[in-house]
Amino acid sequence: MGLRPGDHVCWTFVDAADFRAAVLPFLDEGRRLGEHLLLVGASRPELLRALAPLPGRDEMLASGQLEVRSTAEVYASGEQLSPAEQVAAYRSLVDAALARGRTGLRVAADVTPLVRGGDDGRTRLHVYEQLADALMGSVAMTALCLYEASLGAEVLGPVTLLHPDQHCGEEEPLAHLSGRGRALSLHGEVDVTQADGLVRALVDVARGTPGEVVLDLSDLRFLDVAGARALARAAQVLRAADVQLRLVRAPRTAVRCLGLFGLDGGETVPA
C-alpha cells in the first residue's frame, strides 16, 4: 500500500471480503514496519476471522503487537462522541506504542456505527475526522477509516472530503478539506459531485469557531459553478452562526465562478 505515518485514508467497503482486502495488506505493511497494530470493528470474533490469513497473527496477538477491539470499546456512540477526547485517546495510544519500542501506531477502524447517531452525531464525526487528520501530521500514526459503501453519497461525501487519501470504489478522489480552527484549506477539484458534501463538511468543522475563519484556496485545481455556489451557501449558513468565512488566494481560474455569487477570492494566485 505504501502508507507511512501521517497518512489518513478513507476507504469504503461493500462486504466482508472487501473489508478483508483492505485491512490485511494495511496491517501486514505495519507488521513489517514494526508498528503497533489496532483493528477496530463491530464484532471482535468476526474481526479475528478476517485476520486469519495475516502472517504472524497469533504471535502478534500473544505479544500484544496486534490488538483487536470492538467499535464500542474504542469510540462512544455518535451522539456521545467527544472529538477532542477521542483524538487525545489516540495520541496516548501512540505514546504507549512508542514506549513499548514500536515504530508507531497503525489503526484500521470500521467507524460506520458513528454515522448512525443522527444529525448531531454526524456533525461530531466530521469534527473528529478533521481533528484526527491534523493529529496524523504531528504523531507517528497511520489510519485507515473504513465505511460501508451502502451509507450512500449524502453520508460519505463530507466524510471523504475530510481525508487526504480516499478510496471509494471506482470514484476518483477529487477534493480534500484540511486544517483546523480558524485556518482551513481546500485542495483538489470541486464540481457538482462534491458540492453538497463540501457544504456539510465545511459548515460542521467551522461552525464551532465564532469570528473569522479563513479558507485558503491556493491548492484548488478546479472549481465549477456548483462548487462556487456551495461555498456561497456554506458562507451564508456560517454567517447565521456568527462565523465569517473569508476566502483567500483563489486561483485565477476560480475567481470568475466565485464572483457569480458575490464571493471575493482574495489575492489571486496563478492557475
Tab-separated table of C-alpha atoms in Angstrom:
chain	number	residue	atom	x	y	z
A	1	MET	CA	0.000	0.000	0.000
A	2	GLY	CA	2.935	2.324	0.570
A	3	LEU	CA	1.397	4.104	3.572
A	4	ARG	CA	3.501	5.740	6.244
A	5	PRO	CA	2.937	7.746	9.462
A	6	GLY	CA	0.877	10.820	8.689
A	7	ASP	CA	-1.312	9.061	6.118
A	8	HIS	CA	-5.065	9.243	6.799
A	9	VAL	CA	-7.199	7.207	4.430
A	10	CYS	CA	-10.949	6.936	3.900
A	11	TRP	CA	-11.855	3.512	2.455
A	12	THR	CA	-15.330	2.267	1.612
A	13	PHE	CA	-16.129	-1.448	1.530
A	14	VAL	CA	-19.041	-3.419	0.129
A	15	ASP	CA	-18.906	-6.675	2.093
A	16	ALA	CA	-16.708	-8.796	4.362
A	17	ALA	CA	-14.429	-9.854	1.505
A	18	ASP	CA	-13.950	-6.222	0.504
A	19	PHE	CA	-13.186	-5.360	4.126
A	20	ARG	CA	-10.511	-8.074	4.331
A	21	ALA	CA	-8.979	-6.966	1.032
A	22	ALA	CA	-8.379	-3.507	2.511
A	23	VAL	CA	-7.378	-4.445	6.053
A	24	LEU	CA	-4.979	-7.340	5.501
A	25	PRO	CA	-2.355	-5.561	3.352
A	26	PHE	CA	-2.661	-2.447	5.516
A	27	LEU	CA	-1.886	-4.334	8.721
A	28	ASP	CA	0.746	-6.551	7.120
A	29	GLU	CA	2.591	-3.452	5.971
A	30	GLY	CA	2.528	-2.166	9.549
A	31	ARG	CA	3.807	-5.523	10.801
A	32	ARG	CA	6.813	-5.249	8.519
A	33	LEU	CA	7.441	-1.682	9.692
A	34	GLY	CA	7.420	-2.715	13.365
A	35	GLU	CA	4.298	-0.703	14.228
A	36	HIS	CA	1.696	-1.426	16.877
A	37	LEU	CA	-1.446	-2.643	15.099
A	38	LEU	CA	-5.039	-1.967	16.140
A	39	LEU	CA	-8.083	-3.303	14.290
A	40	VAL	CA	-11.476	-1.925	15.304
A	41	GLY	CA	-14.880	-3.159	14.164
A	42	ALA	CA	-18.387	-4.117	15.219
A	43	SER	CA	-17.641	-7.722	16.220
A	44	ARG	CA	-14.359	-8.952	17.678
A	45	PRO	CA	-14.949	-12.611	16.646
A	46	GLU	CA	-15.630	-11.520	13.058
A	47	LEU	CA	-12.508	-9.376	13.052
A	48	LEU	CA	-10.386	-12.284	14.262
A	49	ARG	CA	-11.770	-14.465	11.457
A	50	ALA	CA	-10.969	-11.736	8.941
A	51	LEU	CA	-7.381	-11.704	10.225
A	52	ALA	CA	-6.846	-15.447	9.772
A	53	PRO	CA	-4.609	-15.019	6.668
A	54	LEU	CA	-2.468	-12.278	8.269
A	55	PRO	CA	1.146	-13.508	8.635
A	56	GLY	CA	2.110	-13.893	12.278
A	57	ARG	CA	-1.419	-13.181	13.514
A	58	ASP	CA	-1.351	-15.474	16.545
A	59	GLU	CA	2.161	-14.475	17.573
A	60	MET	CA	1.313	-10.769	17.343
A	61	LEU	CA	-1.879	-11.247	19.352
A	62	ALA	CA	0.092	-13.112	22.026
A	63	SER	CA	2.844	-10.480	22.176
A	64	GLY	CA	0.399	-7.575	22.178
A	65	GLN	CA	1.692	-6.070	18.926
A	66	LEU	CA	-1.753	-6.693	17.422
A	67	GLU	CA	-4.930	-5.650	19.211
A	68	VAL	CA	-8.489	-6.371	18.109
A	69	ARG	CA	-11.200	-4.277	19.738
A	70	SER	CA	-14.852	-3.529	19.136
A	71	THR	CA	-16.031	-0.142	17.911
A	72	ALA	CA	-17.967	0.290	21.168
A	73	GLU	CA	-14.749	-0.173	23.177
A	74	VAL	CA	-12.810	2.451	21.251
A	75	TYR	CA	-15.470	5.015	20.359
A	76	ALA	CA	-18.571	6.328	22.057
A	77	SER	CA	-21.792	6.277	20.070
A	78	GLY	CA	-22.199	9.073	17.549
A	79	GLU	CA	-24.333	11.224	19.823
A	80	GLN	CA	-21.815	10.987	22.663
A	81	LEU	CA	-18.557	11.104	20.702
A	82	SER	CA	-16.230	13.794	22.024
A	83	PRO	CA	-13.930	14.654	19.114
A	84	ALA	CA	-11.219	16.230	21.258
A	85	GLU	CA	-11.235	13.410	23.816
A	86	GLN	CA	-11.095	10.759	21.088
A	87	VAL	CA	-8.106	12.410	19.440
A	88	ALA	CA	-6.388	12.702	22.835
A	89	ALA	CA	-7.002	8.985	23.397
A	90	TYR	CA	-5.300	8.130	20.111
A	91	ARG	CA	-2.388	10.404	20.969
A	92	SER	CA	-1.968	8.422	24.203
A	93	LEU	CA	-2.034	5.147	22.259
A	94	VAL	CA	0.738	6.444	20.004
A	95	ASP	CA	2.829	7.365	23.057
A	96	ALA	CA	2.230	3.919	24.552
A	97	ALA	CA	3.228	2.190	21.309
A	98	LEU	CA	6.482	4.153	21.121
A	99	ALA	CA	7.198	3.435	24.788
A	100	ARG	CA	6.936	-0.295	24.002
A	101	GLY	CA	9.561	0.044	21.294
A	102	ARG	CA	7.205	0.100	18.324
A	103	THR	CA	7.835	2.499	15.448
A	104	GLY	CA	4.336	3.940	15.587
A	105	LEU	CA	0.618	3.151	15.712
A	106	ARG	CA	-1.339	1.802	12.756
A	107	VAL	CA	-5.138	1.749	13.093
A	108	ALA	CA	-7.747	0.210	10.806
A	109	ALA	CA	-11.193	1.130	12.129
A	110	ASP	CA	-14.679	0.447	10.840
A	111	VAL	CA	-16.341	3.607	12.083
A	112	THR	CA	-19.628	3.053	10.246
A	113	PRO	CA	-21.618	2.979	13.535
A	114	LEU	CA	-20.599	6.572	14.255
A	115	VAL	CA	-22.664	7.918	11.351
A	116	ARG	CA	-25.807	6.397	12.846
A	117	GLY	CA	-26.031	8.835	15.739
A	118	GLY	CA	-28.379	11.226	13.961
A	119	ASP	CA	-27.555	14.632	12.534
A	120	ASP	CA	-25.702	15.788	15.643
A	121	GLY	CA	-23.725	12.566	15.671
A	122	ARG	CA	-22.633	13.144	12.077
A	123	THR	CA	-21.520	16.668	12.955
A	124	ARG	CA	-19.393	15.331	15.812
A	125	LEU	CA	-17.935	12.724	13.468
A	126	HIS	CA	-16.958	15.392	10.931
A	127	VAL	CA	-15.258	17.464	13.608
A	128	TYR	CA	-13.482	14.350	14.857
A	129	GLU	CA	-12.230	13.400	11.385
A	130	GLN	CA	-10.869	16.915	10.922
A	131	LEU	CA	-9.037	16.824	14.260
A	132	ALA	CA	-7.769	13.316	13.529
A	133	ASP	CA	-6.396	14.471	10.193
A	134	ALA	CA	-4.477	17.231	11.969
A	135	LEU	CA	-3.215	14.685	14.524
A	136	MET	CA	-1.728	12.484	11.791
A	137	GLY	CA	0.626	15.279	10.835
A	138	SER	CA	2.110	15.501	14.318
A	139	VAL	CA	2.490	11.919	15.602
A	140	ALA	CA	3.679	8.522	14.348
A	141	MET	CA	0.227	7.270	13.391
A	142	THR	CA	-1.291	5.837	10.209
A	143	ALA	CA	-5.061	5.428	9.936
A	144	LEU	CA	-7.432	3.573	7.652
A	145	CYS	CA	-11.011	4.751	8.311
A	146	LEU	CA	-13.458	2.225	6.896
A	147	TYR	CA	-17.076	2.981	6.000
A	148	GLU	CA	-19.762	0.774	4.485
A	149	ALA	CA	-20.382	1.837	0.889
A	150	SER	CA	-24.126	1.349	1.415
A	151	LEU	CA	-24.209	4.527	3.515
A	152	GLY	CA	-24.541	6.467	0.263
A	153	ALA	CA	-23.240	9.766	-1.083
A	154	GLU	CA	-25.081	12.024	1.369
A	155	VAL	CA	-23.255	10.470	4.317
A	156	LEU	CA	-19.966	9.550	2.653
A	157	GLY	CA	-19.477	12.828	0.771
A	158	PRO	CA	-18.500	15.011	3.767
A	159	VAL	CA	-16.529	12.221	5.455
A	160	THR	CA	-14.498	11.542	2.323
A	161	LEU	CA	-13.623	15.217	1.920
A	162	LEU	CA	-12.047	15.205	5.384
A	163	HIS	CA	-9.420	12.627	4.345
A	164	PRO	CA	-6.416	13.458	2.152
A	165	ASP	CA	-6.302	9.886	0.833
A	166	GLN	CA	-9.526	8.374	-0.467
A	167	HIS	CA	-10.609	5.031	-1.897
A	168	CYS	CA	-14.314	4.966	-2.658
A	169	GLY	CA	-14.881	2.166	-5.124
A	170	GLU	CA	-14.379	3.317	-8.692
A	171	GLU	CA	-14.796	7.014	-7.860
A	172	GLU	CA	-11.766	9.195	-8.487
A	173	PRO	CA	-10.637	11.204	-5.441
A	174	LEU	CA	-11.154	14.898	-6.081
A	175	ALA	CA	-11.234	17.278	-3.104
A	176	HIS	CA	-9.870	17.439	0.435
A	177	LEU	CA	-10.680	19.923	3.216
A	178	SER	CA	-7.852	20.277	5.739
A	179	GLY	CA	-6.776	22.474	8.647
A	180	ARG	CA	-8.295	23.258	11.999
A	181	GLY	CA	-9.662	26.172	13.982
A	182	ARG	CA	-9.607	29.458	12.070
A	183	ALA	CA	-7.305	28.269	9.258
A	184	LEU	CA	-8.686	25.812	6.681
A	185	SER	CA	-7.552	24.828	3.193
A	186	LEU	CA	-9.413	23.339	0.240
A	187	HIS	CA	-7.416	21.148	-2.127
A	188	GLY	CA	-8.033	19.450	-5.447
A	189	GLU	CA	-11.139	19.761	-7.598
A	190	VAL	CA	-14.664	20.753	-6.583
A	191	ASP	CA	-17.504	20.178	-9.010
A	192	VAL	CA	-21.181	19.314	-8.777
A	193	THR	CA	-20.382	15.839	-7.387
A	194	GLN	CA	-18.540	17.360	-4.422
A	195	ALA	CA	-20.762	20.378	-3.757
A	196	ASP	CA	-23.218	19.028	-1.176
A	197	GLY	CA	-20.508	17.198	0.745
A	198	LEU	CA	-18.393	20.348	0.820
A	199	VAL	CA	-21.200	22.434	2.308
A	200	ARG	CA	-21.834	19.924	5.092
A	201	ALA	CA	-18.153	19.328	5.903
A	202	LEU	CA	-17.187	22.999	5.825
A	203	VAL	CA	-20.130	24.152	7.931
A	204	ASP	CA	-19.632	21.407	10.510
A	205	VAL	CA	-15.912	21.984	11.055
A	206	ALA	CA	-16.124	25.810	11.012
A	207	ARG	CA	-19.347	26.399	12.931
A	208	GLY	CA	-17.682	25.952	16.320
A	209	THR	CA	-15.244	28.838	15.730
A	210	PRO	CA	-17.116	32.150	16.153
A	211	GLY	CA	-15.466	35.071	14.412
A	212	GLU	CA	-13.475	34.792	11.203
A	213	VAL	CA	-12.473	31.520	9.554
A	214	VAL	CA	-10.049	31.741	6.632
A	215	LEU	CA	-10.322	29.229	3.779
A	216	ASP	CA	-7.183	29.044	1.624
A	217	LEU	CA	-7.963	28.084	-1.992
A	218	SER	CA	-4.420	28.219	-3.374
A	219	ASP	CA	-4.258	24.426	-3.817
A	220	LEU	CA	-7.575	24.279	-5.677
A	221	ARG	CA	-7.024	22.934	-9.195
A	222	PHE	CA	-10.600	23.304	-10.426
A	223	LEU	CA	-13.822	24.917	-9.273
A	224	ASP	CA	-17.054	24.964	-11.279
A	225	VAL	CA	-20.243	26.959	-10.758
A	226	ALA	CA	-21.719	24.272	-8.493
A	227	GLY	CA	-18.604	24.365	-6.316
A	228	ALA	CA	-18.714	28.159	-6.060
A	229	ARG	CA	-22.416	28.008	-5.194
A	230	ALA	CA	-21.576	25.504	-2.447
A	231	LEU	CA	-19.017	27.883	-0.945
A	232	ALA	CA	-21.562	30.713	-1.048
A	233	ARG	CA	-24.159	28.516	0.652
A	234	ALA	CA	-21.687	27.481	3.353
A	235	ALA	CA	-20.761	31.127	3.945
A	236	GLN	CA	-24.441	32.023	4.342
A	237	VAL	CA	-25.091	29.236	6.859
A	238	LEU	CA	-21.977	30.159	8.817
A	239	ARG	CA	-22.942	33.844	8.974
A	240	ALA	CA	-26.116	32.809	10.755
A	241	ALA	CA	-23.866	31.100	13.328
A	242	ASP	CA	-21.719	34.258	13.767
A	243	VAL	CA	-18.880	32.833	11.691
A	244	GLN	CA	-17.449	34.922	8.860
A	245	LEU	CA	-15.908	32.777	6.123
A	246	ARG	CA	-13.131	34.604	4.255
A	247	LEU	CA	-11.742	33.077	1.072
A	248	VAL	CA	-8.110	33.788	0.238
A	249	ARG	CA	-5.607	33.011	-2.514
A	250	ALA	CA	-8.136	31.722	-5.030
A	251	PRO	CA	-6.645	30.615	-8.377
A	252	ARG	CA	-7.461	32.998	-11.201
A	253	THR	CA	-9.489	30.272	-12.900
A	254	ALA	CA	-11.819	30.119	-9.872
A	255	VAL	CA	-12.334	33.854	-9.380
A	256	ARG	CA	-14.972	34.226	-12.099
A	257	CYS	CA	-17.162	31.451	-10.660
A	258	LEU	CA	-16.805	32.871	-7.158
A	259	GLY	CA	-17.783	36.312	-8.422
A	260	LEU	CA	-21.093	34.967	-9.735
A	261	PHE	CA	-22.140	34.554	-6.102
A	262	GLY	CA	-20.605	37.717	-4.747
A	263	LEU	CA	-17.593	35.960	-3.263
A	264	ASP	CA	-14.150	37.546	-3.151
A	265	GLY	CA	-11.296	35.110	-3.612
A	266	GLY	CA	-8.757	37.414	-2.022
A	267	GLU	CA	-5.324	37.926	-3.566
A	268	THR	CA	-5.287	35.577	-6.530
A	269	VAL	CA	-2.619	33.040	-7.386
A	270	PRO	CA	-1.726	31.653	-10.838
A	271	ALA	CA	-3.773	28.699	-12.003
